């Protein structure tokens, strides 16, 4: 039996009927990582010993019939910006290359409590800054569908580990598309949560008012299963919602007939790859066949999405990254330093990559006196307009459909010389984060032999509708079942 491309549901069934043990499943996953990940390079750290220990404990839980959750004994990977006690957490940056947290993120604790098995930490663009994982300060991850192409970013390691069968689910993080773009490029399902639905405690911040942790999985059902386990109020994160987490999977089968699907006209403009456009149109027809009503809607401020997102991100990131100064944790370059200021300068000079330095400089500029009103404050005002766009669209429809990205995965090196070109690949994903609304990426076809992703965007806290609509689609299509041959 091939154990490494099972859905969570399938693996859970095999584990609880005792046809396989978690130790067997985990060992098979680790073996495949050691064989295949030489090519894909999705993992920064593989936690063999810890994984087998957690798998043993999961098997004991199952043997006793105690405390079994849908994730007990299931191997998963974690993006390397989420804190794991005693396991190196690098953010794929030289500045944190040897940093070992002393505490767990809330998400890490929740998954440990559910009995899931951590097999390793995945590569990313440094501190989440990028759309291709080429900005990793450690190495570049490859797309399992074509090793010459990028996996998307910044959670490229997470998506590649999922797509290549190197875990049964992956935990990613999305500040402006970092779960959805790599999910789309690698042909897997992934969700960016409503801001505040999943605790950010222990997540190394990129932009604190945008960041959201979300799962990537084989299908929508699995995504909902993991989401249920990690969502919820957390006393350590005062931005989390107090409202209880619904049982998403219990209602996932409800029919979508009669629901209203909005197509934002600003998202269908010149420049989209023909195969992406036709896949999206075909998906719209599928929803029509499922009985949904299709309506064109307008999100008039869409063109400000990219500038607002990047301005605010630079500002927040420049403040967040001030703590990486060589005196607290991670790299410290003190040789030849005259004083503590010199240690800051040397450490940050050596520890940060080019994209990180670029963003810190631009952020500090946008926040500086004299420019604050013109840039930062203005961007915050336009952010409110972006949010209102979504609110007024949702007054007439239940869910929005858009492409994840105007193209499929591009060639490694194709955009690295031009940061603006790289930022443009986020054109469809960035507006949701300033607005705080949830969005689910679902595979919906192929263009030039590479996967195409669509996103379903929902109202605040309405992940339920996204899961229901995405699941209905996956009941009548099989794009999510396709896997690359490696
Ligand atoms: N591409 C976006 C950026 O570079 C996405 C970042 C993210 O979601 N972490 O900022």
Short mmCIF file of C-alpha atoms and ligand atoms in Angstrom, two decimals, residues 79 127-131 153-155 173-179 206 211 309-310 313 355 359 422-423 426 430 433, ligand 1:
data_model
loop_
_atom_site.label_atom_id
_atom_site.label_comp_id
_atom_site.label_asym_id
_atom_site.label_seq_id
_atom_site.Cartn_x
_atom_site.Cartn_y
_atom_site.Cartn_z
CA UNK A 79 6.23 26.49 8.02
CA UNK A 127 10.40 36.18 6.96
CA UNK A 128 7.62 35.52 4.42
CA UNK A 129 8.81 38.19 1.99
CA UNK A 130 8.23 36.83 -1.47
CA UNK A 131 6.00 34.90 -3.83
CA UNK A 153 5.61 31.64 -1.93
CA UNK A 154 6.14 32.43 0.68
CA UNK A 155 4.89 29.07 2.03
CA UNK A 173 1.04 31.32 6.90
CA UNK A 174 -0.55 33.98 4.69
CA UNK A 175 0.12 37.73 4.94
CA UNK A 176 -0.75 38.62 1.35
CA UNK A 177 -1.15 35.31 -0.45
CA UNK A 178 1.50 33.07 1.03
CA UNK A 179 -0.79 30.09 1.54
CA UNK A 206 5.79 39.73 9.22
CA UNK A 211 -0.74 37.61 9.23
CA UNK A 309 -0.66 46.17 0.94
CA UNK A 310 3.02 46.77 0.24
CA UNK A 313 3.56 45.66 5.02
CA UNK A 355 14.65 41.75 0.02
CA UNK A 359 11.55 46.38 2.84
CA UNK A 422 7.51 39.69 -8.27
CA UNK A 423 5.06 41.89 -6.28
CA UNK A 426 0.24 38.95 -5.74
CA UNK A 430 -3.24 40.89 -1.39
CA UNK A 433 -5.47 40.61 4.02
N1 LIG B 1 4.13 37.86 -1.67
C1 LIG B 1 3.70 38.55 -0.51
C2 LIG B 1 4.83 39.36 0.05
O1 LIG B 1 5.89 39.23 -0.45
C3 LIG B 1 3.13 37.53 0.42
C4 LIG B 1 3.74 37.44 1.76
C5 LIG B 1 3.01 36.51 2.68
O2 LIG B 1 1.84 36.23 2.50
N2 LIG B 1 3.74 36.08 3.72
O3 LIG B 1 4.68 40.14 0.95
#
